[in-house]
Amino acid sequence: MSLPVFGNYIDGAWIASGPTFENRNPANVDDIAGLFVRGSAADVEAAAGAAAAALPTWAAMPAPARGNILYKAIDILENRFETLAAEMTREEGKTLPESRGEVRRSINIFRYYAAEGARLAGMLAPSERERVHTFAVRKPIGVVALITPWNFPSAIPAWKLAPALICGNTVVLKPASAAPLSAWRLVEALHEAGIPKGVVNYIAGPGGALGGALVGASPVRAVSFTGSCEVGNRLHEEASRRRLRIQLEMGGKNATIVLEDADFKSAVENVVNGAFFSTGQKCTATSRAIVEDGVYDRFLEALVERTKRLRVGDGSQAGVEIGPCVDDARIQAVLDYIEIGRKEAGEPRVGGFRLSGGAYDKGYFLAPTVFADVTESMTIAQEEIFGPVLAVMRARDFDDAMRLANCVPFGLSASIQTTNVSRVFEYINRMEAGLLTVNLPSAGVEYQLPFGGTKDSSFGPKEQGQAALEFYSDFKTVYLRY
Ligand code: NAP
């Protein structure tokens, strides 16, 4: 049977010719979801040119009318809901319930920003002068390059596309090569909803080759990137040379602090959820559990027992809780960290190996892994691993837990498990991270609030909620004598 070919989308047309790359199912590498056309620097140039040509008309369209196109796309996505979720599991590996949650989130994001079309408030302030009226209106920035990772292959493109479009920008989207289909479906929905040609462009292909072309394309005025620190830092240098507006959301080394007074059972569940769900491949995943001395041994024992019971497998199967790693490079990188962890902290208390035998041999499955007695200078306490690996660390008391939680270069998300309200407020004040949870897992954020980190995790304005409008629009200030 011939495989479907998914073309690039440039100036309102699907370009389905040229060399391709495969989109494989990480739970079963014999299963290929489709072939994607490998874009080139010339495609990027054409897409940026089309976006520039489409800009004046799109920017001049009333924002509620732009919103109406997003509403139409929502209807299309709703009608395909189950297919989109199944495809996401097939290309990325997350479990079907996780994929359903992500498709729902993308739809909700589109709805939230579609409604912004009727708001997009500017500013009004009284002038110091008589008979002078002053106000500021929002204007688009221009052509925006969107570069997205594979771990939320629909939600991240959605939370960049929707605010960019509602503000009147035109875009070139480059999705991750490991999972390009979910973003392709969003673009397909926008196409079917009647978005004018050139407003949205989609180019799949290797980031190394396309990234430079995107940041260097003369019509591009802004770049929104989510991915690794290494790539983000490189993009930042290139974008700075052209004085482009840039937003970077990158890695994390997120801590969950467990205090002695926590609700014990829910603390265990929250750490397991934060560390292992989505196979630990969330930027907001818990990668360190920092546990107060008095509850450390009991907590570690319960955590290990719960981790042993996690069901790892093909995410399309009912009852599976943890899917595979996304590809061979990712599982190898995580296995390398596990070896480092063995040398630093000794044998993991659970996991620490690739699962094999039967259906496991077809995919990239790892046993969820817990290292105990990890100390702050160890590599596994400092570097992002981005897989189902948790470092458990002992804290003398609350102050020591806060010190340990902040002793990394990252500052994306954090969590605390406690029933002490004073500790909660101290943690909110002192924790160096952009996303804080209390008595919840460190992951699991919502679209209507600002999203992003501090320190090495992020750069530039926050994403999502009203905050996204600050990145995707500019103010034009008017002084008017009447
Ligand atoms: P990545 O390797 O940095 O890739 C991200 C995107 O950048 C992909 O589209 C990739 O294309 C592209 N890219 C690669 N090299 C490039 C270059 N030289 N110039 C321009 N673009 C380039 O990251 P990933 O492995 O996909 O995602 C995992 C990372 O993302 C983790 O560090 C995670 O913490 C982070 N993340 C952060 C957030 C957040 O909001 N803070 C959310 C999710 C993920 P290819 O796929 O073709 O290589």
Coordinates of C-alpha atoms and ligand atoms in Angstrom, one line a residue:
M1 CA 0.0 0.0 0.0
S2 CA 1.4 3.4 -0.9
L3 CA 1.9 5.8 1.9
P4 CA 0.2 9.2 2.1
V5 CA 2.4 12.1 1.2
F6 CA 1.9 15.3 3.2
G7 CA 3.1 18.4 1.3
N8 CA 4.2 21.8 2.4
Y9 CA 1.8 24.6 2.3
I10 CA 3.0 27.8 0.6
D11 CA 0.9 30.7 -0.6
G12 CA -2.3 28.7 -0.2
A13 CA -1.2 25.7 -2.2
W14 CA 0.0 22.2 -1.1
I15 CA 3.4 21.4 -2.6
A16 CA 3.5 17.6 -2.5
S17 CA 6.5 16.9 -4.7
G18 CA 10.2 16.5 -3.9
P19 CA 12.2 14.4 -1.5
T20 CA 10.4 13.1 1.6
F21 CA 11.1 11.9 5.1
E22 CA 9.1 9.3 7.2
N23 CA 6.9 9.9 10.1
R24 CA 7.2 6.7 12.1
N25 CA 5.2 5.4 15.1
P26 CA 7.5 5.3 18.1
A27 CA 5.5 2.4 19.6
N28 CA 5.9 0.3 16.4
V29 CA 8.6 1.4 14.0
D30 CA 7.2 -0.8 11.3
D31 CA 4.2 1.5 11.2
I32 CA 4.7 4.7 9.1
A33 CA 2.1 7.3 9.5
G34 CA 3.1 9.1 6.3
L35 CA 5.8 10.8 4.2
F36 CA 6.5 14.5 4.6
V37 CA 8.0 16.6 1.9
R38 CA 11.4 17.8 3.0
G39 CA 11.4 21.6 2.6
S40 CA 14.4 23.6 1.4
A41 CA 15.8 27.0 2.0
A42 CA 14.1 28.0 -1.3
D43 CA 10.8 26.9 0.1
V44 CA 11.3 29.0 3.2
E45 CA 12.1 32.0 1.0
A46 CA 9.0 31.4 -1.1
A47 CA 6.8 31.0 2.1
A48 CA 8.2 34.2 3.7
G49 CA 7.6 36.0 0.4
A50 CA 4.0 34.8 0.3
A51 CA 3.5 35.7 3.9
A52 CA 4.8 39.3 3.2
A53 CA 2.5 39.6 0.2
A54 CA -0.5 38.5 2.2
L55 CA 0.2 40.8 5.2
P56 CA -1.4 44.1 4.2
T57 CA -4.8 42.5 3.4
W58 CA -4.8 40.2 6.4
A59 CA -3.7 43.0 8.8
A60 CA -6.4 45.3 7.4
M61 CA -9.2 42.7 7.9
P62 CA -11.3 43.5 10.9
A63 CA -10.0 41.3 13.8
P64 CA -13.5 39.8 14.5
A65 CA -13.5 38.6 10.8
R66 CA -10.1 37.0 11.4
G67 CA -11.6 35.4 14.5
N68 CA -14.5 33.9 12.3
I69 CA -11.9 32.0 10.3
L70 CA -10.5 30.5 13.5
Y71 CA -14.1 29.6 14.6
K72 CA -14.6 27.7 11.3
A73 CA -11.3 25.9 11.8
I74 CA -12.5 24.9 15.2
D75 CA -15.6 23.2 13.7
I76 CA -13.4 21.3 11.3
L77 CA -11.1 20.1 14.1
E78 CA -14.1 19.2 16.3
N79 CA -15.5 17.0 13.5
R80 CA -12.1 15.2 13.3
F81 CA -11.5 15.0 17.0
E82 CA -10.9 11.3 17.4
T83 CA -8.9 10.9 14.2
L84 CA -6.6 13.8 15.3
A85 CA -6.1 12.2 18.7
A86 CA -5.3 8.8 17.2
E87 CA -2.9 10.3 14.7
M88 CA -1.1 12.2 17.5
T89 CA -0.6 9.0 19.5
R90 CA 0.7 7.3 16.3
E91 CA 3.2 10.0 15.5
E92 CA 4.4 11.0 19.0
G93 CA 3.6 8.0 21.2
K94 CA 1.7 9.7 24.0
T95 CA -1.3 7.8 25.3
L96 CA -4.7 8.2 23.6
P97 CA -6.2 10.0 26.6
E98 CA -3.2 12.4 26.6
S99 CA -3.7 13.0 22.9
R100 CA -7.4 13.7 23.4
G101 CA -6.5 16.2 26.0
E102 CA -4.0 17.9 23.7
V103 CA -6.4 18.1 20.8
R104 CA -9.0 19.5 23.2
R105 CA -6.5 22.1 24.3
S106 CA -5.7 23.1 20.8
I107 CA -9.4 23.7 20.1
N108 CA -9.8 25.7 23.3
I109 CA -6.7 27.8 22.3
F110 CA -8.2 28.5 18.9
R111 CA -11.5 29.5 20.6
Y112 CA -9.9 31.7 23.2
Y113 CA -8.0 33.7 20.5
A114 CA -10.9 33.7 18.0
A115 CA -12.8 35.6 20.7
E116 CA -9.9 38.0 21.2
G117 CA -10.7 39.2 17.7
A118 CA -13.6 41.1 19.3
R119 CA -11.4 42.6 22.0
L120 CA -7.8 43.2 21.1
A121 CA -7.9 46.2 23.4
G122 CA -5.4 49.0 22.9
M123 CA -4.9 51.8 25.5
L124 CA -6.6 55.0 26.3
A125 CA -5.0 57.6 28.6
P126 CA -5.9 61.3 29.3
S127 CA -3.6 63.8 27.7
E128 CA -1.9 66.5 29.7
R129 CA -3.0 69.0 27.0
E130 CA -6.4 70.5 26.3
R131 CA -8.4 69.2 23.3
V132 CA -5.8 66.5 22.7
H133 CA -7.0 62.9 22.6
T134 CA -4.4 60.2 23.2
F135 CA -4.7 56.5 22.6
A136 CA -2.7 53.5 21.4
V137 CA -3.9 50.8 19.0
R138 CA -2.5 47.3 18.5
K139 CA -0.9 46.6 15.2
P140 CA 0.6 43.3 14.0
I141 CA 4.4 42.9 13.9
G142 CA 4.5 41.4 10.4
V143 CA 5.8 38.0 9.2
V144 CA 6.4 35.7 12.1
A145 CA 8.5 32.4 12.0
L146 CA 7.1 29.7 14.3
I147 CA 9.5 26.8 15.2
T148 CA 8.0 24.1 17.3
P149 CA 9.1 20.8 19.1
W150 CA 7.6 17.3 18.9
N151 CA 6.4 16.8 22.4
F152 CA 3.2 18.8 22.1
P153 CA 2.9 18.6 18.3
S154 CA -0.6 20.2 18.2
A155 CA -0.9 22.5 21.3
I156 CA 2.4 24.3 20.8
P157 CA 1.8 25.2 17.1
A158 CA -1.8 26.1 18.2
W159 CA -0.7 28.4 20.9
K160 CA 1.7 30.2 18.6
L161 CA -0.6 30.2 15.4
A162 CA -3.8 31.5 17.0
P163 CA -2.5 34.6 18.8
A164 CA -0.2 35.4 15.8
L165 CA -3.1 35.3 13.4
I166 CA -5.7 37.1 15.5
C167 CA -3.2 40.0 15.9
G168 CA -3.0 40.2 12.1
N169 CA 0.4 38.7 11.5
T170 CA 1.2 36.2 8.7
V171 CA 3.2 33.2 9.6
V172 CA 5.6 30.5 8.4
L173 CA 5.4 27.4 10.7
K174 CA 8.2 24.8 10.9
P175 CA 7.1 21.8 13.0
A176 CA 9.4 19.2 14.5
S177 CA 10.5 16.5 12.1
A178 CA 9.7 13.8 14.7
A179 CA 6.0 14.7 14.7
P180 CA 4.9 17.0 11.9
L181 CA 1.4 15.6 11.2
S182 CA -0.6 17.2 14.1
A183 CA 0.6 20.7 13.1
W184 CA -0.1 19.8 9.4
R185 CA -3.7 19.1 10.5
L186 CA -4.1 22.5 12.1
V187 CA -2.9 24.1 8.9
E188 CA -5.3 21.9 6.8
A189 CA -8.2 23.1 9.0
L190 CA -7.2 26.7 8.5
H191 CA -7.0 26.1 4.8
E192 CA -10.4 24.5 4.7
A193 CA -11.8 27.3 6.8
G194 CA -10.9 29.7 4.0
I195 CA -7.8 31.5 5.4
P196 CA -6.5 33.7 2.6
K197 CA -3.5 32.4 0.7
G198 CA -0.1 33.3 2.1
V199 CA -1.4 34.0 5.6
V200 CA -0.3 30.7 6.9
N201 CA 2.6 28.7 5.4
Y202 CA 3.9 25.3 6.6
I203 CA 7.4 23.9 5.8
A204 CA 8.5 20.6 7.2
G205 CA 12.1 19.4 7.2
P206 CA 15.3 19.4 9.1
G207 CA 15.6 22.3 11.5
G208 CA 19.3 22.7 11.0
A209 CA 18.9 23.4 7.3
L210 CA 15.6 25.4 7.5
G211 CA 16.3 27.3 10.8
G212 CA 18.9 29.6 9.4
A213 CA 16.8 30.3 6.3
L214 CA 13.8 31.1 8.4
V215 CA 15.7 33.5 10.7
G216 CA 17.5 35.0 7.8
A217 CA 14.5 35.5 5.5
S218 CA 14.2 39.2 5.0
P219 CA 10.4 39.5 5.4
V220 CA 10.5 37.8 8.8
R221 CA 10.2 40.3 11.7
A222 CA 9.8 38.0 14.7
V223 CA 10.6 34.4 15.8
S224 CA 8.7 32.3 18.3
F225 CA 10.7 29.2 19.2
T226 CA 10.0 26.3 21.6
G227 CA 12.6 23.6 22.0
S228 CA 16.0 22.9 23.4
C229 CA 18.3 25.5 24.9
E230 CA 21.0 24.7 22.5
V231 CA 18.9 25.5 19.4
G232 CA 17.2 28.4 21.1
N233 CA 20.5 30.1 22.1
R234 CA 21.7 29.8 18.5
L235 CA 18.5 31.3 17.1
H236 CA 18.8 34.1 19.6
E237 CA 22.2 35.0 18.3
E238 CA 21.1 35.0 14.7
A239 CA 17.9 36.9 15.4
S240 CA 19.7 39.5 17.5
R241 CA 22.0 40.3 14.5
R242 CA 18.8 41.2 12.6
R243 CA 17.2 42.8 15.7
L244 CA 14.2 40.5 15.3
R245 CA 11.7 40.2 18.1
I246 CA 12.2 36.8 19.6
Q247 CA 10.5 34.6 22.1
L248 CA 12.2 31.4 23.4
E249 CA 10.7 28.7 25.5
M250 CA 13.3 26.0 26.3
G251 CA 14.3 23.3 28.7
G252 CA 13.6 22.8 32.4
K253 CA 14.9 20.8 35.4
N254 CA 11.7 21.1 37.4
A255 CA 11.5 20.3 41.1
T256 CA 8.6 19.0 43.2
I257 CA 9.2 19.8 46.9
V258 CA 7.5 17.3 49.2
L259 CA 7.3 18.5 52.8
E260 CA 6.6 16.4 55.9
D261 CA 3.1 17.8 56.3
A262 CA 2.0 17.0 52.8
D263 CA -1.0 14.8 52.0
F264 CA 1.1 11.8 51.6
K265 CA -0.9 9.8 49.0
S266 CA -1.6 12.7 46.8
A267 CA 2.0 13.8 47.0
V268 CA 3.1 10.4 45.7
E269 CA 0.5 10.5 42.9
N270 CA 1.5 14.1 41.9
V271 CA 5.2 13.2 41.7
V272 CA 4.5 10.1 39.6
N273 CA 2.2 12.0 37.3
G274 CA 4.6 14.9 36.9
A275 CA 7.7 12.7 36.4
F276 CA 6.4 9.9 34.2
F277 CA 3.2 10.8 32.4
S278 CA 3.8 11.7 28.7
T279 CA 6.9 9.6 29.2
G280 CA 8.6 12.5 31.1
Q281 CA 8.8 14.3 27.7
K282 CA 7.2 17.5 29.0
C283 CA 9.1 20.7 29.5
T284 CA 7.2 21.0 32.8
A285 CA 7.8 17.4 33.9
T286 CA 9.1 16.8 37.4
S287 CA 12.7 15.8 37.1
R288 CA 13.7 16.2 40.7
A289 CA 11.7 15.3 43.8
I290 CA 13.1 17.2 46.8
V291 CA 11.8 15.5 49.9
E292 CA 12.0 16.7 53.5
D293 CA 14.1 14.4 55.7
G294 CA 11.3 13.3 58.1
V295 CA 9.2 11.8 55.3
Y296 CA 12.0 10.9 52.9
D297 CA 12.3 7.1 53.4
R298 CA 8.6 6.5 53.5
F299 CA 8.0 8.6 50.5
L300 CA 10.8 6.9 48.5
E301 CA 9.4 3.5 49.3
A302 CA 5.9 4.5 48.2
L303 CA 7.1 6.2 45.1
V304 CA 9.1 3.2 44.0
E305 CA 6.1 0.8 44.6
R306 CA 3.8 3.1 42.6
T307 CA 6.3 3.5 39.8
K308 CA 6.7 -0.3 39.5
R309 CA 2.9 -0.5 38.8
L310 CA 2.9 1.9 35.9
R311 CA 1.8 0.3 32.7
V312 CA 4.2 1.1 29.8
G313 CA 3.2 0.3 26.3
D314 CA 1.6 1.4 23.0
G315 CA -0.3 4.5 23.9
S316 CA -3.2 3.5 21.6
Q317 CA -4.0 0.5 23.9
A318 CA -6.5 0.9 26.7
G319 CA -5.0 0.9 30.1
V320 CA -1.5 2.0 29.1
E321 CA -0.3 4.9 31.2
I322 CA 3.2 5.6 29.7
G323 CA 4.0 5.5 26.0
P324 CA 7.4 5.2 24.3
C325 CA 10.1 7.8 23.9
V326 CA 9.7 9.6 20.6
D327 CA 12.5 8.2 18.6
D328 CA 15.8 6.4 18.7
A329 CA 17.9 9.5 19.4
R330 CA 15.8 10.4 22.4
I331 CA 15.8 6.9 24.0
Q332 CA 19.6 6.8 23.5
A333 CA 20.1 10.2 25.1
V334 CA 18.0 9.1 28.1
L335 CA 19.9 5.8 28.4
D336 CA 23.1 7.8 28.4
Y337 CA 21.9 9.8 31.3
I338 CA 20.8 6.7 33.1
E339 CA 24.4 5.4 32.8
I340 CA 25.7 8.7 34.2
G341 CA 23.2 8.4 37.0
R342 CA 24.4 4.9 37.8
K343 CA 28.0 6.2 38.2
E344 CA 26.9 9.1 40.3
A345 CA 24.1 7.8 42.5
G346 CA 24.3 4.0 42.2
E347 CA 21.8 1.6 40.9
P348 CA 18.3 3.1 40.3
R349 CA 15.7 2.0 42.8
V350 CA 13.4 1.1 40.0
G351 CA 13.8 1.0 36.2
G352 CA 17.0 2.0 34.5
F353 CA 16.7 -0.1 31.4
R354 CA 15.1 -0.3 28.0
L355 CA 12.0 -2.7 27.9
S356 CA 12.3 -5.6 25.6
G357 CA 10.5 -8.7 24.5
G358 CA 7.3 -9.0 22.5
A359 CA 5.8 -5.7 21.3
Y360 CA 8.4 -3.8 23.3
D361 CA 11.0 -4.8 20.6
K362 CA 9.1 -2.7 18.0
G363 CA 9.3 0.6 19.9
Y364 CA 11.3 2.9 22.1
F365 CA 10.1 1.8 25.5
L366 CA 11.9 2.7 28.7
A367 CA 11.1 1.5 32.3
P368 CA 10.3 4.5 34.4
T369 CA 13.4 5.1 36.5
V370 CA 14.0 6.5 40.0
F371 CA 17.4 7.4 41.3
A372 CA 17.6 8.0 45.1
D373 CA 19.9 10.0 47.3
V374 CA 20.9 12.3 44.4
T375 CA 22.9 15.3 45.4
E376 CA 23.0 18.8 43.9
S377 CA 26.3 18.6 42.1
M378 CA 25.4 15.4 40.2
T379 CA 24.8 15.7 36.4
I380 CA 21.4 14.0 36.8
A381 CA 20.4 16.8 39.3
Q382 CA 21.5 19.6 37.0
E383 CA 20.8 18.7 33.3
E384 CA 17.5 18.2 31.6
I385 CA 17.0 14.5 30.7
F386 CA 13.6 14.7 29.0
G387 CA 12.5 11.2 29.6
P388 CA 11.0 9.1 32.4
V389 CA 13.8 9.5 34.9
L390 CA 13.4 11.0 38.3
A391 CA 16.1 12.1 40.8
V392 CA 15.0 12.0 44.4
M393 CA 16.9 14.4 46.7
R394 CA 16.9 14.7 50.5
A395 CA 16.3 18.1 52.1
R396 CA 17.1 18.9 55.7
D397 CA 14.1 21.2 56.0
F398 CA 12.0 23.7 54.0
D399 CA 14.8 26.2 53.6
D400 CA 17.2 23.5 52.3
A401 CA 14.5 22.3 50.0
M402 CA 14.1 25.8 48.5
R403 CA 17.8 26.1 48.1
L404 CA 18.0 22.8 46.3
A405 CA 15.0 23.6 44.1
N406 CA 16.7 26.9 43.0
C407 CA 20.2 25.5 42.5
V408 CA 19.8 24.8 38.7
P409 CA 20.2 27.1 35.7
F410 CA 16.6 26.5 34.6
G411 CA 13.4 28.1 35.9
L412 CA 10.4 26.7 34.1
S413 CA 8.0 25.0 36.5
A414 CA 8.0 23.8 40.1
S415 CA 5.6 22.2 42.5
I416 CA 5.2 22.0 46.3
Q417 CA 3.3 19.4 48.3
T418 CA 2.3 20.8 51.7
T419 CA -0.6 21.7 53.8
N420 CA 1.2 24.6 55.4
V421 CA -0.2 27.8 53.9
S422 CA 2.8 30.0 55.1
R423 CA 5.2 27.6 53.4
V424 CA 3.1 27.9 50.2
F425 CA 3.4 31.7 50.2
E426 CA 7.1 31.5 51.0
Y427 CA 7.6 29.1 48.1
I428 CA 5.6 31.4 45.7
N429 CA 7.9 34.3 46.7
R430 CA 11.2 32.4 46.6
M431 CA 10.8 29.8 43.9
E432 CA 12.8 30.8 40.7
A433 CA 10.4 29.5 38.1
G434 CA 7.7 30.9 35.9
L435 CA 5.0 28.2 36.5
L436 CA 4.2 27.2 40.0
T437 CA 1.8 24.6 41.3
V438 CA 0.7 23.7 44.8
N439 CA -0.5 20.2 45.7
L440 CA -0.7 19.4 41.9
P441 CA 1.8 17.9 39.5
S442 CA 4.4 20.3 38.2
A443 CA 2.9 19.8 34.7
G444 CA -0.6 20.5 33.5
V445 CA -1.0 24.1 32.7
E446 CA -3.9 26.0 31.1
Y447 CA -4.0 28.2 28.1
Q448 CA -5.7 31.3 29.5
L449 CA -2.8 32.2 31.8
P450 CA 0.7 33.4 31.0
F451 CA 3.0 30.5 30.1
G452 CA 6.8 30.5 30.4
G453 CA 9.8 30.4 32.6
T454 CA 12.7 32.4 34.0
K455 CA 16.5 32.0 34.0
D456 CA 17.9 29.8 31.2
S457 CA 14.5 28.3 30.4
S458 CA 13.0 31.2 28.6
F459 CA 13.6 34.5 26.9
G460 CA 11.2 37.2 25.9
P461 CA 7.5 37.8 26.5
K462 CA 5.4 35.0 27.9
E463 CA 3.1 32.8 25.7
Q464 CA -0.6 32.0 26.0
G465 CA -3.4 34.0 27.6
Q466 CA -3.4 37.8 27.2
A467 CA 0.4 37.7 27.5
A468 CA 0.8 36.3 24.0
L469 CA -0.8 39.4 22.6
E470 CA 2.2 41.4 23.9
F471 CA 4.6 39.4 21.7
Y472 CA 2.4 39.2 18.6
S473 CA 1.4 42.9 18.4
D474 CA 2.9 46.3 18.7
F475 CA 1.4 49.6 19.9
K476 CA 0.9 52.5 17.6
T477 CA 0.4 55.6 19.8
V478 CA -1.7 58.5 18.6
Y479 CA -1.9 62.2 19.8
L480 CA -4.8 63.9 18.2
R481 CA -5.8 67.6 18.5
Y482 CA -9.4 68.3 17.9
Ligands
NAP1 P1 14.9 21.0 19.4 O1 15.8 19.9 18.9 O2 15.5 22.2 19.9 O3 13.9 21.2 18.2 C1 12.8 22.2 18.3 C2 12.6 22.7 16.9 O4 13.7 23.4 16.4 C3 12.3 21.6 15.9 O5 11.3 22.1 14.9 C4 13.6 21.4 15.2 O6 13.6 20.9 13.9 C5 14.1 22.9 15.1 N1 15.5 23.0 15.0 C6 16.5 22.1 15.2 N2 17.7 22.6 14.9 C7 17.5 23.9 14.5 C8 18.3 25.0 14.1 N3 19.6 24.9 14.0 N4 17.7 26.2 13.8 C9 16.4 26.3 13.8 N5 15.5 25.3 14.2 C10 16.1 24.2 14.6 O7 13.9 20.5 20.6 P2 13.0 19.1 20.6 O8 13.9 18.0 20.8 O9 12.1 19.1 19.4 O10 12.1 19.4 21.9 C11 12.6 19.1 23.2 C12 13.0 20.3 23.9 O11 12.0 21.3 23.9 C13 13.3 20.1 25.4 O12 14.4 20.7 25.8 C14 12.1 20.7 26.1 O13 12.3 21.1 27.4 C15 11.8 21.8 25.2 N6 10.4 22.2 25.3 C16 10.2 23.4 26.0 C17 8.9 23.9 26.1 C18 8.6 25.2 26.8 O14 7.5 25.7 26.7 N7 9.6 25.7 27.6 C19 7.8 23.1 25.7 C20 8.1 21.9 25.0 C21 9.4 21.5 24.8 P3 13.8 19.3 13.7 O15 12.8 18.6 14.5 O16 13.7 19.2 12.3 O17 15.2 19.0 14.3

